[in-house]
Every structure is written in C-alpha cells, then in structure tokens.
Tab-separated table of C-alpha atoms in Angstrom:
chain	number	residue	atom	x	y	z
I	23	MET	CA	-20.962	10.679	26.458
I	24	SER	CA	-20.469	7.868	23.969
I	25	SER	CA	-16.994	6.922	22.837
I	26	SER	CA	-15.900	6.376	19.265
I	27	PRO	CA	-16.183	2.838	17.980
I	28	ARG	CA	-12.989	0.813	18.224
I	29	GLY	CA	-11.681	-2.362	16.742
I	30	VAL	CA	-13.984	-4.304	14.473
I	31	GLU	CA	-16.891	-1.962	15.214
I	32	ARG	CA	-14.876	0.970	13.846
I	33	LEU	CA	-13.974	-0.940	10.678
I	34	ASN	CA	-17.597	-2.029	10.233
I	35	ALA	CA	-18.792	1.592	10.521
I	36	LEU	CA	-16.528	3.010	7.814
I	37	PRO	CA	-17.757	3.739	4.297
I	38	PRO	CA	-16.538	1.059	1.832
I	39	HIS	CA	-13.725	3.145	0.316
I	40	ASP	CA	-12.431	4.187	3.740
I	41	ALA	CA	-12.536	0.596	4.983
I	42	GLU	CA	-10.513	-0.493	1.942
I	43	GLN	CA	-7.954	2.242	2.609
I	44	GLU	CA	-7.614	1.151	6.226
I	45	LEU	CA	-7.202	-2.471	5.187
I	46	LEU	CA	-4.582	-1.584	2.568
I	47	THR	CA	-2.290	-0.583	5.445
I	48	CYS	CA	-2.419	-4.224	6.551
I	49	CYS	CA	-1.942	-5.803	3.121
I	50	GLY	CA	-1.193	-3.837	-0.028
I	51	SER	CA	-3.274	-6.037	-2.318
I	52	ARG	CA	-6.300	-4.103	-3.561
I	53	ALA	CA	-8.124	-7.381	-4.289
I	54	TRP	CA	-7.626	-8.502	-0.687
I	55	ALA	CA	-8.702	-5.144	0.756
I	56	ARG	CA	-11.793	-5.010	-1.475
I	57	SER	CA	-12.808	-8.535	-0.540
I	58	VAL	CA	-12.349	-8.027	3.193
I	59	ALA	CA	-14.110	-4.651	3.151
I	60	ALA	CA	-17.019	-6.121	1.177
I	61	GLY	CA	-17.505	-8.858	3.789
I	62	ARG	CA	-18.406	-6.417	6.535
I	63	PRO	CA	-19.928	-6.283	9.050
I	64	TYR	CA	-17.870	-8.666	11.136
I	65	ALA	CA	-19.081	-9.927	14.483
I	66	ASP	CA	-15.613	-9.881	16.007
I	67	ALA	CA	-11.882	-9.995	15.325
I	68	ALA	CA	-11.988	-13.748	14.728
I	69	ALA	CA	-14.595	-13.340	11.983
I	70	LEU	CA	-12.536	-10.556	10.393
I	71	LYS	CA	-9.402	-12.713	10.446
I	72	ALA	CA	-11.268	-15.681	8.956
I	73	ALA	CA	-12.520	-13.465	6.131
I	74	SER	CA	-9.004	-12.099	5.695
I	75	ASP	CA	-7.592	-15.605	5.385
I	76	ARG	CA	-10.254	-16.587	2.835
I	77	ALA	CA	-9.540	-13.487	0.760
I	78	PHE	CA	-5.826	-14.077	1.056
I	79	ALA	CA	-6.150	-17.676	-0.113
I	80	GLY	CA	-7.715	-16.413	-3.333
I	81	LEU	CA	-4.905	-14.029	-4.239
I	82	THR	CA	-3.044	-14.567	-7.471
I	83	TRP	CA	0.732	-14.161	-7.653
I	84	PRO	CA	0.384	-10.716	-9.339
I	85	GLU	CA	-1.852	-9.624	-6.437
I	86	VAL	CA	0.755	-10.838	-3.938
I	87	ARG	CA	3.431	-8.947	-5.895
I	88	GLU	CA	1.278	-5.830	-5.713
I	89	ALA	CA	1.317	-6.130	-1.929
I	90	LEU	CA	5.102	-6.555	-1.934
I	91	HIS	CA	5.476	-3.044	-3.351
I	92	HIS	CA	4.275	-1.721	0.012
I	93	HIS	CA	7.177	-3.261	1.912
I	94	PRO	CA	10.650	-1.765	2.234
I	95	ARG	CA	13.791	-3.853	2.021
I	96	ILE	CA	14.780	-5.478	5.287
I	97	GLY	CA	17.252	-3.078	6.851
I	98	ASP	CA	15.974	-0.018	4.952
I	99	ARG	CA	14.178	2.082	7.516
I	100	PRO	CA	11.127	3.892	6.083
I	101	LYS	CA	11.303	7.571	6.887
I	102	GLY	CA	7.620	8.448	6.505
I	103	VAL	CA	5.233	9.310	9.306
I	104	ASP	CA	2.309	7.363	7.872
I	105	ARG	CA	0.947	4.257	9.581
I	106	GLU	CA	2.675	1.752	7.258
I	107	SER	CA	6.104	3.377	7.734
I	108	THR	CA	5.645	3.462	11.504
I	109	TRP	CA	4.562	-0.169	11.594
I	110	SER	CA	7.425	-1.225	9.341
I	111	ARG	CA	9.997	0.502	11.568
I	112	SER	CA	8.521	-1.269	14.585
I	113	GLU	CA	8.427	-4.644	12.843
I	114	GLN	CA	12.045	-4.302	11.751
I	115	SER	CA	13.301	-3.134	15.144
I	116	GLY	CA	15.646	-6.137	15.215
I	117	VAL	CA	17.894	-4.472	12.635
I	118	ILE	CA	18.375	-1.216	14.546
I	119	ASP	CA	21.426	-2.416	16.438
I	120	ALA	CA	22.784	-4.754	13.759
I	121	ASP	CA	26.556	-4.731	13.544
I	122	ARG	CA	28.198	-3.590	10.305
I	123	ARG	CA	28.813	-7.146	9.099
I	124	VAL	CA	25.155	-8.094	9.434
I	125	ALA	CA	23.923	-4.776	7.999
I	126	HIS	CA	26.240	-5.246	5.021
I	127	GLY	CA	25.064	-8.844	4.641
I	128	LEU	CA	21.433	-7.704	4.567
I	129	HIS	CA	22.243	-5.042	1.991
I	130	GLU	CA	24.119	-7.475	-0.244
I	131	GLY	CA	21.598	-10.256	0.319
I	132	ASN	CA	18.676	-7.988	-0.598
I	133	ALA	CA	20.381	-7.093	-3.876
I	134	ALA	CA	21.080	-10.746	-4.683
I	135	TYR	CA	17.543	-11.756	-3.738
I	136	GLU	CA	15.941	-9.055	-5.882
I	137	LYS	CA	18.132	-10.020	-8.835
I	138	ARG	CA	17.243	-13.702	-8.344
I	139	PHE	CA	13.483	-13.396	-7.724
I	140	GLY	CA	12.557	-9.954	-9.084
I	141	HIS	CA	10.945	-8.598	-5.928
I	142	VAL	CA	11.791	-7.488	-2.415
I	143	PHE	CA	12.792	-10.100	0.182
I	144	LEU	CA	9.840	-10.379	2.539
I	145	ILE	CA	9.901	-11.830	6.011
I	146	CYS	CA	7.686	-11.292	9.022
I	147	ALA	CA	10.424	-9.529	10.964
I	148	THR	CA	8.449	-9.053	14.183
I	149	GLY	CA	10.508	-10.502	17.037
I	150	LEU	CA	13.449	-11.516	14.832
I	151	THR	CA	17.024	-10.359	15.232
I	152	ALA	CA	18.991	-8.994	12.298
I	153	GLU	CA	21.060	-12.181	12.335
I	154	GLN	CA	17.937	-14.336	12.084
I	155	MET	CA	16.677	-12.255	9.155
I	156	LEU	CA	20.048	-12.535	7.417
I	157	ASP	CA	20.122	-16.302	7.978
I	158	ALA	CA	16.626	-16.635	6.475
I	159	LEU	CA	17.569	-14.425	3.533
I	160	THR	CA	20.682	-16.454	2.853
I	161	ALA	CA	18.795	-19.749	3.075
I	162	ARG	CA	15.936	-18.582	0.873
I	163	LEU	CA	18.295	-17.571	-1.917
I	164	GLY	CA	18.577	-21.322	-2.558
I	165	ASN	CA	14.844	-21.797	-3.090
I	166	ASP	CA	13.383	-22.468	-6.505
I	167	ASP	CA	10.802	-19.968	-7.758
I	168	ALA	CA	7.725	-21.988	-6.775
I	169	THR	CA	9.004	-22.656	-3.263
I	170	GLU	CA	9.926	-19.026	-2.769
I	171	ARG	CA	6.520	-17.837	-3.938
I	172	ARG	CA	4.912	-20.063	-1.288
I	173	VAL	CA	7.286	-18.766	1.395
I	174	VAL	CA	6.708	-15.130	0.393
I	175	THR	CA	2.943	-15.639	0.442
I	176	ASP	CA	3.132	-17.258	3.903
I	177	GLU	CA	5.294	-14.394	5.197
I	178	LEU	CA	2.898	-11.812	3.754
I	179	LEU	CA	0.010	-13.530	5.505
I	180	LYS	CA	1.891	-13.421	8.826
I	181	ILE	CA	2.545	-9.706	8.366
I	182	THR	CA	-1.099	-9.154	7.471
I	183	HIS	CA	-2.181	-10.862	10.702
I	184	VAL	CA	0.204	-8.715	12.761
I	185	ARG	CA	-1.048	-5.571	11.085
I	186	LEU	CA	-4.730	-6.477	11.414
I	187	ASP	CA	-4.126	-6.821	15.157
I	188	LYS	CA	-2.482	-3.392	15.181
I	189	LEU	CA	-5.318	-1.873	13.172
I	190	LEU	CA	-7.879	-3.216	15.620
I	191	GLU	CA	-5.894	-2.191	18.687
I	192	HIS	CA	-4.629	1.219	17.568
I	193	PRO	CA	-6.491	2.654	14.591
C-alpha cells in the first residue's frame, strides 16, 4: 500500500490553484503564493524556501499589506477552526496567560499602532512572551514609516518560514 505524498512532494503534486491556496495559509500575498506555486516542482524543502525568499523579496508594499490582512491583532485570539486560525493561536500562545496589565497594554498599543501606521502590528510571536511582544510593540511605535515597513516585512518573512515548516510537516 502506498502512502499519500507528504511535505514538498505533496505540494508539488497539487494542481496550481490548490497549491496557491495551500501557500496562502503561509503568506496571504497572492503574488507570493502564485510565484511560489509556479516554481514547482521543488526538489526539497530547502529549494522551496529559497523560492519563497526570492518571491518574497519581490513583493511590493501593497502586496505585503495584503498579507497583513490575514493576521489578527496580537492578543486577539482567532476563533476559527481553519488552519490559519489554529496556527495563529499556537503562534500567539505567549499571550494566553498574560496578566491584565500586559493584556491591556497590548490592546492599547495595537490601537495606537494601527492609528500611527494604518495596519495591524505584526510580529513573529512564536516563542515570545506577552511582555516581549508588548515591549516590541512599544518600541516600534517610535519607528518612522520606512523603518517600520522594513521591520514588518522582516517579521512577515519570519512568520512565512514558520508556516512553511508547518505546512510541510502537517498538511
């Protein structure tokens, strides 16, 4: 009995539209997902990640902003049962036990950040405590627009890497 393909082999075997949909759970930029899906087949995870990084490097700011729409505010727990909501809850596990002061700080900081920059505060929350996220949020409120765009793009890339690993490990 043969087993179903896993990892990169599974992604390679999908029809183009399905591959794009799978990739969109890793990064919400349609341009990125299209580019990565079009580069298949990939020999291995390293080749997939290299293609991902190349596609990511070509994203415009509007394409990055498109991806931001797929991310909840730090501290807002997505309630859905879809893959992205499940991953987001896992990635933000550091805020589960946040005390009221920190939770309030995240809530207030998110509002200030969104007013200042016009989009959700994004941070690769995997492995961070709520206090660390709040400290980063507070510090980043002092960034100028260009600096913050670079930071947001770097954080989105980190999240994309984490989620590509998850996609390959647990489709």
